[in-house]
Amino acid sequence: MTIQTISTIPFAGQRPGTSGLRKKVAEFQQPGYLENFVQAIFNTLVDFAGQTLVVGGDGRYFNRQAIQVILRMAAAHGVGKVLVGQGGILSTPALSCVVRKYGAFGGIVLSASHNPGGPHGDFGIKYNSSNGGPAPERITEAIYSNTLVLDAYSISDAGPVDLDRPGVVRIEQMEVEVIDPVADYAQLMQELFDFDAIRALFASGFRMCFDGMGAVSGPYARTIIEGMLGAPAGTVINGVPLEDFGGHHPDPNPVNAAELIALMDGPNAPDFGAASDGDADRNMIVGRGIAVTPSDSLAIIAANARVAPGYRDGIAGIARSMPTSSAADRVALALGVPCYETPTGWKYFGNLLDAGMVTLCGEESYGTGSSHIREKDGVWAVLFWLNLIAASGKPVEAIVREHWARFGRNYYSRHDYEAVDALAATTMMTHLRAMLPRLAGMAIGSYSVDFADDFIYTDPVDQSVASHQGVRIVMTDGSRIVFRLSGTGTEGATIRLYLERYEADPANHAIPRQQALAELAAIADSVAGLRAHTGREGPTVIT
Ligand code: VG1
Ligand code: CO
């Protein structure tokens, strides 16, 4: 075994987006492409020699090959030990859990999360810090800067490690330990939730369907829900992680998880449905005939946090991404705890969680989580809902309707215009930004604009500033229109339009969502020229 220095030339475009570097598999397969990015990570970090790193991914195509490269490069850089999930598997939340539990220096997550997989799909890589969370922007920007100037990478010429065999092997001086990807995570869940109550719920005949969508949540859901909690075999469907996700698009929303939605709307529906995404950090919660919007789910979890043993003492605060509805703000107000509004992406929650300023965090994009780790956590959210159902004895729909009756309903929807021409999308955003100063005070239809801006976030812990985080047009009644460009897509640009309207009166809580938001959608189109700029008649996906 020797360590080789291989000369290389920079690749353009290796700037991490909302959550790591995501590209088409074919781009990652170019010789040196992955190696350059990993070298840039090692060039950027300091003091990792002799330390422990955690490596794992969502099992998608190219996961195993990428892990072999990372192991050989870690050995070449003097890393002391790597913990790697058996079969190369670690869900994003499980990796976060393992980094924290074993005091690792950091972790490398291999996933393009909710993006499609397979040889023609996407691949991704992300660096997580010692708190178990996505590296902050100053680190991801430093990694990017390094990718533009590096001219060599170091790698051991050792042969491949058998990722399927648990135990310890060596590459150069470095130990590689292949670990059970589920055990540490499952133990943590057991500490947070009332497993006895949930077991009793299943024993009483409660029926559930968990859709793993052919991605990485399957092994976690099977071990915990079918194994530890005693749900009948078959409760978890599409539960084996496959390199192409079995053709599923593992983005758990009512459009992509149509099979589950049809089941929950059909005759003899189970009592509870749930789904997770490629790397198991997202969740969708479904009751009989009702899909819970992620913004509502965050608010409901916050309002009921004390039902779960891990949160019995209450919560310190809540943080939500800016486009997420303000349903959680109302709960925070009632609880007398702060609610922070951050830019999109879990990395912005890290400081607040580390400082103990918040306990719960959430994003409208089917992401919810807490201070137990530093990533959003799909299976955690599902277990919280199971705990809530067990404790309250109520079905999902009743829980949601009672929440609205108490706090009011924040009608909410996201409209995505996917893979539009990149120049058209940036032109639209530029026009919109130029228009902002003129919008305040303007009456449009039945609304009038309170203020309009391009969201700037100043982190209350380290005072770092993130600007251009999305255009918001906020009405005097609190209704909102938000526009931003996706930072996770790999084709053209994706425009996200977020719509929110608050309705206090329970008599008005049964309006179909898109109908309740139709006027705001029309205003969004007329102000931004959505259809004109994109040449599209309407959104590609509505959630
Ligand atoms: C999307 C979501 C964002 C989420 C991010 C990563 O980002 O909107 O809320 O944090 O995906 O989630 P964007 O920039 O495309 O809007 V995951 O589960 O893909 O890591
Ligand atoms: Co994800």
Coordinates of C-alpha atoms and ligand atoms in Angstrom, one line a residue:
M1 CA 0.0 0.0 0.0
T2 CA 1.4 3.4 -0.9
I3 CA 0.0 6.9 -1.0
Q4 CA 0.0 8.4 -4.4
T5 CA -0.2 12.1 -5.4
I6 CA -2.2 12.4 -8.6
S7 CA -2.2 15.6 -10.6
T8 CA -5.5 17.0 -11.5
I9 CA -7.2 20.1 -13.0
P10 CA -10.1 22.0 -11.5
F11 CA -13.7 21.3 -12.5
A12 CA -16.0 24.3 -12.8
G13 CA -19.3 24.3 -10.8
Q14 CA -18.4 22.4 -7.7
R15 CA -20.1 24.9 -5.5
P16 CA -22.3 23.2 -2.8
G17 CA -26.0 24.3 -3.0
T18 CA -28.7 24.2 -0.4
S19 CA -27.5 20.8 0.8
G20 CA -24.1 19.8 -0.6
L21 CA -22.9 19.3 -4.2
R22 CA -25.5 17.6 -6.4
K23 CA -24.9 16.7 -10.0
K24 CA -25.9 14.1 -12.6
V25 CA -24.2 10.7 -11.9
A26 CA -22.3 11.0 -15.3
E27 CA -20.7 14.2 -14.1
F28 CA -19.5 12.6 -10.9
Q29 CA -18.2 9.6 -12.9
Q30 CA -15.7 11.8 -14.7
P31 CA -12.1 10.8 -13.6
G32 CA -11.0 13.1 -10.8
Y33 CA -14.4 14.8 -10.3
L34 CA -15.3 13.2 -6.9
E35 CA -11.6 13.1 -5.9
N36 CA -11.2 16.8 -6.5
F37 CA -14.1 17.7 -4.3
V38 CA -13.0 15.3 -1.5
Q39 CA -9.5 16.7 -1.7
A40 CA -11.0 20.2 -1.4
I41 CA -12.7 19.1 1.8
F42 CA -9.4 17.8 3.3
N43 CA -7.6 21.0 2.1
T44 CA -10.2 23.1 3.9
L45 CA -10.3 21.3 7.2
V46 CA -7.6 21.5 9.8
D47 CA -6.6 19.2 12.7
F48 CA -8.4 16.1 11.5
A49 CA -5.2 13.9 11.6
G50 CA -5.8 10.9 13.8
Q51 CA -9.5 11.8 14.2
T52 CA -12.6 9.8 13.4
L53 CA -14.8 10.5 10.3
V54 CA -18.2 8.9 9.6
V55 CA -19.0 8.0 6.0
G56 CA -22.3 6.6 4.5
G57 CA -25.0 7.2 2.0
D58 CA -28.5 6.5 0.8
G59 CA -27.5 3.5 -1.3
R60 CA -28.1 5.1 -4.6
Y61 CA -26.1 4.3 -7.7
F62 CA -22.4 5.2 -7.4
N63 CA -22.6 5.1 -3.5
R64 CA -20.3 2.1 -3.1
Q65 CA -17.7 3.4 -5.6
A66 CA -17.7 6.8 -4.0
I67 CA -17.2 5.3 -0.5
Q68 CA -14.1 3.3 -1.7
V69 CA -12.6 6.5 -3.1
I70 CA -13.3 8.5 0.1
L71 CA -11.8 5.7 2.3
R72 CA -8.6 5.6 0.3
M73 CA -8.3 9.4 0.3
A74 CA -9.1 9.6 4.0
A75 CA -6.2 7.1 4.6
A76 CA -3.9 9.2 2.5
H77 CA -4.7 12.3 4.6
G78 CA -3.9 10.7 8.0
V79 CA -7.5 10.3 9.2
G80 CA -7.3 7.9 12.3
K81 CA -10.5 6.0 11.8
V82 CA -13.6 5.9 9.6
L83 CA -16.9 4.5 10.7
V84 CA -18.8 3.4 7.6
G85 CA -22.4 2.0 7.5
Q86 CA -22.6 -1.7 6.5
G87 CA -23.3 -1.9 2.7
G88 CA -22.3 1.8 2.5
I89 CA -25.7 2.7 4.1
L90 CA -26.3 5.5 6.5
S91 CA -29.4 7.7 6.4
T92 CA -28.6 11.4 6.8
P93 CA -30.1 11.5 10.3
A94 CA -28.3 8.3 11.3
L95 CA -25.0 9.7 10.2
S96 CA -25.7 12.8 12.3
C97 CA -26.5 10.6 15.2
V98 CA -23.3 8.5 14.8
V99 CA -21.1 11.6 14.5
R100 CA -22.4 13.0 17.7
K101 CA -22.5 9.7 19.7
Y102 CA -18.9 8.8 18.9
G103 CA -17.5 12.4 19.0
A104 CA -16.3 12.2 15.4
F105 CA -14.5 15.0 13.8
G106 CA -17.1 15.1 11.0
G107 CA -18.9 13.1 8.4
I108 CA -19.4 12.7 4.7
V109 CA -22.9 12.0 3.5
L110 CA -23.4 10.6 0.0
S111 CA -26.8 11.5 -1.2
A112 CA -28.8 13.6 -3.6
S113 CA -31.6 13.2 -1.2
H114 CA -35.0 13.7 -2.9
N115 CA -33.5 13.8 -6.4
P116 CA -34.0 10.7 -8.5
G117 CA -31.3 8.1 -8.5
G118 CA -29.9 5.4 -10.9
P119 CA -27.2 5.7 -13.6
H120 CA -29.2 8.6 -15.3
G121 CA -30.2 10.2 -12.0
D122 CA -28.3 12.4 -9.5
F123 CA -25.6 11.9 -7.0
G124 CA -24.4 14.1 -4.2
I125 CA -21.9 14.7 -1.5
K126 CA -22.0 16.8 1.7
Y127 CA -19.7 17.5 4.5
N128 CA -21.0 17.5 8.1
S129 CA -19.2 19.1 11.0
S130 CA -18.5 17.7 14.5
N131 CA -22.0 18.7 15.7
G132 CA -23.4 16.2 13.2
G133 CA -24.9 19.0 11.1
P134 CA -24.3 20.3 7.6
A135 CA -21.2 22.5 7.4
P136 CA -21.9 26.2 7.6
E137 CA -21.6 28.3 4.5
R138 CA -18.2 29.7 5.4
I139 CA -16.9 26.1 5.2
T140 CA -18.8 25.1 2.0
E141 CA -17.6 28.3 0.4
A142 CA -14.0 27.6 1.4
I143 CA -14.3 24.1 -0.1
Y144 CA -15.7 25.6 -3.3
S145 CA -12.8 28.1 -3.5
N146 CA -10.4 25.3 -3.1
T147 CA -11.9 23.3 -6.0
L148 CA -11.0 26.2 -8.3
V149 CA -7.3 26.1 -7.5
L150 CA -6.2 22.6 -6.5
D151 CA -3.8 20.8 -8.8
A152 CA -3.4 17.4 -7.1
Y153 CA -5.1 14.9 -4.8
S154 CA -3.7 12.2 -2.5
I155 CA -5.0 8.7 -2.5
S156 CA -3.9 5.3 -1.2
D157 CA -3.6 2.6 -3.8
A158 CA -5.1 0.0 -1.4
G159 CA -7.7 -2.4 -2.7
P160 CA -11.4 -2.1 -1.9
V161 CA -12.8 -2.7 1.6
D162 CA -15.6 -5.3 1.9
L163 CA -18.4 -2.9 3.0
D164 CA -20.8 -5.8 3.7
R165 CA -18.7 -7.4 6.4
P166 CA -19.0 -5.9 9.9
G167 CA -15.7 -5.4 11.7
V168 CA -12.4 -3.5 11.5
V169 CA -9.9 -3.5 8.7
R170 CA -7.0 -1.2 7.9
I171 CA -6.0 1.0 5.0
E172 CA -2.5 2.4 5.5
Q173 CA -2.5 3.5 9.1
M174 CA -6.2 4.1 9.2
E175 CA -8.8 1.9 10.8
V176 CA -12.1 1.3 8.9
E177 CA -14.9 0.0 11.0
V178 CA -18.0 -1.3 9.2
I179 CA -20.9 -0.6 11.6
D180 CA -24.6 -1.5 11.8
P181 CA -26.3 1.5 10.2
V182 CA -29.5 1.3 12.2
A183 CA -28.5 0.3 15.8
D184 CA -27.3 3.6 17.2
Y185 CA -30.2 5.5 15.6
A186 CA -32.8 3.1 16.8
Q187 CA -31.5 3.3 20.4
L188 CA -31.8 7.1 20.2
M189 CA -35.4 6.9 19.1
Q190 CA -36.2 4.6 21.9
E191 CA -34.9 7.3 24.4
L192 CA -37.1 10.0 22.9
F193 CA -40.5 8.3 22.4
D194 CA -42.9 6.2 24.4
F195 CA -42.3 2.9 22.7
D196 CA -44.6 1.0 25.2
A197 CA -47.5 3.2 24.3
I198 CA -46.8 2.8 20.6
R199 CA -46.5 -0.9 21.0
A200 CA -49.8 -1.0 22.7
L201 CA -51.3 1.0 19.9
F202 CA -50.2 -1.5 17.3
A203 CA -51.2 -4.4 19.5
S204 CA -54.8 -3.0 19.6
G205 CA -55.0 -3.4 15.8
F206 CA -53.9 0.0 14.7
R207 CA -52.8 -0.2 11.0
M208 CA -50.1 1.8 9.3
C209 CA -48.4 2.0 5.9
F210 CA -44.9 3.4 5.7
D211 CA -43.6 3.9 2.2
G212 CA -39.8 3.7 2.0
M213 CA -40.0 4.6 -1.7
G214 CA -37.1 2.1 -2.5
A215 CA -34.7 4.4 -0.6
V216 CA -32.8 4.4 2.6
S217 CA -35.5 4.8 5.3
G218 CA -36.7 1.2 4.7
P219 CA -34.2 -0.6 7.0
Y220 CA -34.7 2.0 9.8
A221 CA -38.5 1.8 9.5
R222 CA -38.5 -2.0 9.4
T223 CA -36.2 -2.4 12.4
I224 CA -38.0 0.2 14.5
I225 CA -41.7 0.1 13.4
E226 CA -42.0 -3.6 12.5
G227 CA -39.3 -4.9 14.8
M228 CA -39.2 -2.9 18.0
L229 CA -42.8 -1.5 17.9
G230 CA -44.5 -4.7 16.8
A231 CA -46.3 -3.5 13.7
P232 CA -47.3 -6.4 11.4
A233 CA -44.8 -7.4 8.7
G234 CA -45.8 -5.6 5.5
T235 CA -46.4 -2.3 7.4
V236 CA -43.3 -0.9 5.6
I237 CA -43.6 -1.0 1.8
N238 CA -40.8 -0.4 -0.7
G239 CA -38.5 -1.0 2.2
V240 CA -35.4 -2.2 0.5
P241 CA -32.9 0.5 -0.6
L242 CA -32.2 0.0 -4.3
E243 CA -29.6 1.7 -6.4
D244 CA -32.3 3.2 -8.6
F245 CA -35.0 3.4 -5.8
G246 CA -37.0 0.9 -7.8
G247 CA -37.9 3.7 -10.2
H248 CA -39.5 5.7 -7.4
H249 CA -38.9 9.4 -7.2
P250 CA -38.2 9.4 -3.4
D251 CA -39.5 12.9 -2.7
P252 CA -42.3 12.3 -0.2
N253 CA -45.2 14.5 -1.3
P254 CA -48.7 13.7 -2.4
V255 CA -47.6 13.8 -6.1
N256 CA -44.6 11.4 -5.9
A257 CA -46.1 9.1 -3.2
A258 CA -49.4 8.7 -5.2
E259 CA -49.6 5.0 -4.3
L260 CA -49.7 5.8 -0.6
I261 CA -52.2 8.7 -1.0
A262 CA -54.5 6.5 -3.1
L263 CA -54.4 3.8 -0.3
M264 CA -55.1 6.4 2.4
D265 CA -58.0 7.8 0.4
G266 CA -59.4 4.4 -0.5
P267 CA -61.8 2.0 1.2
N268 CA -60.4 0.1 4.1
A269 CA -57.5 2.6 4.4
P270 CA -55.0 2.1 7.2
D271 CA -55.2 4.4 10.2
F272 CA -51.9 6.1 9.4
G273 CA -49.6 6.6 6.5
A274 CA -46.1 8.0 6.1
A275 CA -43.3 8.2 3.6
S276 CA -39.7 9.3 3.5
D277 CA -37.2 10.5 0.9
G278 CA -34.0 9.2 -0.6
D279 CA -31.8 9.8 2.5
A280 CA -34.6 9.5 5.1
D281 CA -34.5 13.0 6.4
R282 CA -37.9 14.0 5.0
N283 CA -41.3 12.8 6.1
M284 CA -44.9 13.0 4.9
I285 CA -47.7 12.4 7.4
V286 CA -51.0 11.1 6.1
G287 CA -54.2 10.3 7.9
R288 CA -57.3 8.7 6.4
G289 CA -58.3 11.1 3.7
I290 CA -55.9 13.9 4.8
A291 CA -52.3 14.7 4.0
V292 CA -50.8 16.9 6.7
T293 CA -48.9 19.9 5.3
P294 CA -45.3 19.9 6.7
S295 CA -45.8 23.4 8.1
D296 CA -48.9 22.2 10.0
S297 CA -47.0 19.1 11.1
L298 CA -44.2 21.3 12.7
A299 CA -46.8 23.4 14.5
I300 CA -48.7 20.4 15.8
I301 CA -45.5 18.7 17.0
A302 CA -44.6 21.9 18.8
A303 CA -48.0 22.3 20.4
N304 CA -47.9 18.6 21.6
A305 CA -44.2 18.2 22.3
R306 CA -44.7 17.2 25.9
V307 CA -46.5 13.9 25.0
A308 CA -43.1 12.4 24.0
P309 CA -40.8 11.5 26.9
G310 CA -37.8 13.2 25.2
Y311 CA -39.6 16.6 25.3
R312 CA -41.6 16.2 28.5
D313 CA -39.9 19.4 29.9
G314 CA -41.2 21.5 27.0
I315 CA -39.3 23.2 24.2
A316 CA -36.8 26.1 24.3
G317 CA -37.9 27.5 21.0
I318 CA -38.8 26.8 17.4
A319 CA -37.0 27.7 14.1
R320 CA -38.6 27.5 10.7
S321 CA -37.3 28.3 7.3
M322 CA -38.6 31.6 5.9
P323 CA -40.9 30.1 3.3
T324 CA -42.4 27.7 5.9
S325 CA -45.9 28.9 7.0
S326 CA -46.2 30.8 10.2
A327 CA -48.4 28.2 11.8
A328 CA -45.5 27.4 14.2
D329 CA -45.1 31.0 15.1
R330 CA -48.6 31.0 16.6
V331 CA -47.8 28.0 18.7
A332 CA -44.6 29.6 19.9
L333 CA -46.5 32.6 20.9
A334 CA -49.0 30.5 22.9
L335 CA -46.1 28.6 24.6
G336 CA -44.2 31.8 25.3
V337 CA -41.1 30.6 23.5
P338 CA -39.2 32.3 20.6
C339 CA -39.7 31.4 16.9
Y340 CA -36.8 32.1 14.6
E341 CA -37.1 32.5 10.8
T342 CA -34.0 31.3 8.9
P343 CA -33.1 30.8 5.3
T344 CA -33.9 27.6 3.5
G345 CA -31.6 24.7 4.3
W346 CA -30.9 22.8 7.5
K347 CA -27.4 24.2 7.9
Y348 CA -29.0 27.5 9.2
F349 CA -30.5 25.7 12.2
G350 CA -27.2 24.4 13.5
N351 CA -26.1 27.4 15.5
L352 CA -29.6 27.8 17.1
L353 CA -29.6 24.2 18.1
D354 CA -26.1 24.2 19.4
A355 CA -26.8 27.2 21.5
G356 CA -29.9 25.6 23.0
M357 CA -32.1 28.4 21.7
V358 CA -34.5 26.0 19.9
T359 CA -35.6 22.5 20.3
L360 CA -37.7 22.0 17.2
C361 CA -37.0 23.0 13.6
G362 CA -38.9 22.6 10.4
E363 CA -39.2 23.4 6.7
E364 CA -42.2 23.4 4.4
S365 CA -40.3 20.8 2.2
Y366 CA -41.4 17.9 4.3
G367 CA -38.5 18.4 6.8
T368 CA -38.9 18.3 10.6
G369 CA -36.5 17.6 13.3
S370 CA -35.2 18.5 16.8
S371 CA -32.1 19.0 18.9
H372 CA -31.6 15.2 19.2
I373 CA -29.4 15.4 16.1
R374 CA -28.4 18.2 13.6
E375 CA -30.3 17.1 10.5
K376 CA -33.9 16.9 9.8
D377 CA -35.3 13.4 10.5
G378 CA -38.0 11.6 8.7
V379 CA -38.4 8.5 10.9
W380 CA -38.3 10.7 14.0
A381 CA -41.2 12.8 12.8
V382 CA -43.2 9.6 12.0
L383 CA -42.5 8.3 15.5
F384 CA -43.5 11.6 17.0
W385 CA -46.9 11.3 15.3
L386 CA -47.3 7.7 16.4
N387 CA -46.5 8.8 20.0
L388 CA -49.1 11.6 19.7
I389 CA -51.8 9.3 18.3
A390 CA -51.1 6.7 21.0
A391 CA -51.2 9.4 23.7
S392 CA -54.3 11.2 22.5
G393 CA -56.2 8.2 21.2
K394 CA -57.3 10.5 18.3
P395 CA -56.9 9.9 14.5
V396 CA -54.8 12.3 12.4
E397 CA -57.7 14.2 11.0
A398 CA -59.1 15.1 14.4
I399 CA -55.7 16.2 15.7
V400 CA -55.3 18.5 12.7
R401 CA -58.8 20.0 12.8
E402 CA -58.6 20.6 16.5
H403 CA -55.3 22.3 16.0
W404 CA -56.8 24.6 13.4
A405 CA -59.8 25.3 15.6
R406 CA -57.4 26.4 18.4
F407 CA -54.8 28.3 16.5
G408 CA -56.5 29.1 13.1
R409 CA -55.5 27.6 9.8
N410 CA -52.6 28.7 7.7
Y411 CA -53.6 27.7 4.2
Y412 CA -50.4 26.9 2.5
S413 CA -49.1 25.5 -0.8
R414 CA -45.9 25.4 -2.9
H415 CA -45.9 25.7 -6.7
D416 CA -42.7 24.5 -8.4
Y417 CA -41.8 25.4 -12.0
E418 CA -39.1 22.8 -12.6
A419 CA -36.3 22.7 -15.1
V420 CA -37.1 26.1 -16.6
D421 CA -34.5 27.9 -18.7
A422 CA -31.9 29.2 -16.2
L423 CA -31.6 32.6 -17.8
A424 CA -35.4 33.1 -17.8
A425 CA -35.5 32.3 -14.2
T426 CA -32.8 34.6 -13.1
T427 CA -34.2 37.4 -15.3
M428 CA -37.6 37.0 -13.6
M429 CA -35.9 37.2 -10.1
T430 CA -34.0 40.3 -11.2
H431 CA -37.1 42.0 -12.4
L432 CA -38.9 41.1 -9.2
R433 CA -36.1 42.4 -7.0
A434 CA -36.1 45.7 -8.9
M435 CA -39.8 46.0 -8.3
L436 CA -39.7 45.5 -4.5
P437 CA -39.3 49.1 -3.3
R438 CA -42.5 50.1 -5.2
L439 CA -44.7 47.3 -3.9
A440 CA -45.1 48.4 -0.3
G441 CA -48.5 50.0 0.3
M442 CA -49.9 48.9 -3.1
A443 CA -53.4 47.5 -3.2
I444 CA -53.7 44.3 -5.3
G445 CA -57.1 42.7 -5.6
S446 CA -58.5 42.1 -2.1
Y447 CA -55.0 42.4 -0.5
S448 CA -52.7 45.3 0.2
V449 CA -48.9 44.9 0.5
D450 CA -47.4 45.5 3.9
F451 CA -43.8 45.1 2.9
A452 CA -41.8 43.4 0.2
D453 CA -38.1 42.5 0.4
D454 CA -35.3 40.0 -0.4
F455 CA -34.9 38.0 2.8
I456 CA -31.6 38.7 4.6
Y457 CA -30.7 36.6 7.7
T458 CA -28.4 37.6 10.4
D459 CA -27.5 34.6 12.6
P460 CA -28.2 35.6 16.2
V461 CA -25.3 33.4 17.4
D462 CA -22.4 34.3 15.2
Q463 CA -23.8 37.3 13.4
S464 CA -23.0 35.8 10.0
V465 CA -25.2 37.2 7.3
A466 CA -27.0 35.4 4.4
S467 CA -28.6 37.6 1.8
H468 CA -30.7 37.0 -1.3
Q469 CA -32.6 34.2 0.5
G470 CA -35.9 34.7 -1.3
V471 CA -38.3 37.5 -2.3
R472 CA -41.2 38.0 0.0
I473 CA -44.3 40.0 -0.6
V474 CA -46.2 40.2 2.7
M475 CA -49.7 41.4 2.9
T476 CA -51.3 43.5 5.7
D477 CA -53.3 40.5 6.9
G478 CA -50.1 38.4 7.1
S479 CA -50.7 36.5 3.9
R480 CA -47.5 35.9 1.9
I481 CA -46.1 35.2 -1.5
V482 CA -42.5 34.0 -1.6
F483 CA -40.3 33.4 -4.6
R484 CA -36.9 31.7 -4.6
L485 CA -34.8 29.6 -6.9
S486 CA -34.0 26.0 -5.8
G487 CA -30.4 25.2 -4.8
T488 CA -30.7 21.4 -5.2
G489 CA -31.8 20.8 -8.8
T490 CA -29.4 19.6 -11.5
E491 CA -31.3 20.7 -14.6
G492 CA -31.9 24.3 -15.6
A493 CA -33.5 26.3 -12.8
T494 CA -36.4 25.5 -10.6
I495 CA -38.6 28.4 -9.4
R496 CA -40.4 27.8 -6.1
L497 CA -43.5 29.9 -5.4
Y498 CA -44.8 29.7 -1.8
L499 CA -48.3 30.8 -0.9
E500 CA -49.8 31.4 2.5
R501 CA -53.0 32.8 3.9
Y502 CA -54.2 32.8 7.4
E503 CA -57.8 32.0 8.3
A504 CA -58.9 32.3 12.0
D505 CA -62.6 31.3 11.7
P506 CA -63.2 27.5 11.9
A507 CA -66.2 28.0 9.7
N508 CA -63.8 28.7 6.9
H509 CA -61.4 25.8 7.5
A510 CA -62.8 23.4 4.9
I511 CA -62.1 25.4 1.7
P512 CA -60.0 23.3 -0.7
R513 CA -56.4 24.6 -0.4
Q514 CA -55.8 25.7 -4.0
Q515 CA -59.1 27.5 -4.0
A516 CA -58.2 29.3 -0.8
L517 CA -54.9 30.4 -2.3
A518 CA -56.1 31.1 -5.9
E519 CA -56.2 34.9 -5.6
L520 CA -52.6 34.9 -4.2
A521 CA -51.4 32.6 -7.0
A522 CA -52.9 35.0 -9.6
I523 CA -51.3 38.0 -7.9
A524 CA -48.0 36.2 -7.9
D525 CA -48.3 35.5 -11.6
S526 CA -49.2 39.1 -12.4
V527 CA -46.5 40.7 -10.2
A528 CA -43.7 38.4 -11.3
G529 CA -44.7 37.5 -14.8
L530 CA -44.3 33.8 -14.0
R531 CA -46.0 32.5 -17.1
A532 CA -44.5 35.1 -19.4
H533 CA -40.9 34.5 -18.2
T534 CA -41.1 30.7 -18.1
G535 CA -43.4 30.1 -21.1
R536 CA -45.3 27.7 -18.8
E537 CA -49.0 27.6 -18.3
G538 CA -48.7 26.5 -14.7
P539 CA -46.5 24.7 -12.2
T540 CA -44.9 21.3 -12.7
V541 CA -45.6 20.2 -9.2
I542 CA -48.0 21.5 -6.6
T543 CA -47.5 20.4 -3.0
Ligands
VG1_1 C1 -34.9 21.9 -1.0 C2 -35.9 22.3 0.0 C3 -35.2 22.7 1.3 C4 -34.3 21.6 1.8 C5 -33.4 21.1 0.7 C6 -32.6 19.9 1.1 O1 -34.0 23.0 -1.3 O2 -36.6 23.4 -0.4 O3 -36.1 23.1 2.3 O4 -33.6 21.9 3.0 O5 -34.1 20.8 -0.5 O6 -33.5 18.8 1.4 P1 -34.2 23.9 -2.6 O7 -33.0 24.8 -2.6 O8 -34.2 23.0 -3.8 O9 -35.5 24.6 -2.4 V1 -33.0 17.2 1.0 O10 -34.1 16.2 1.9 O11 -33.1 17.3 -0.6 O12 -31.4 17.2 1.6
CO2 CO -33.4 14.4 2.1

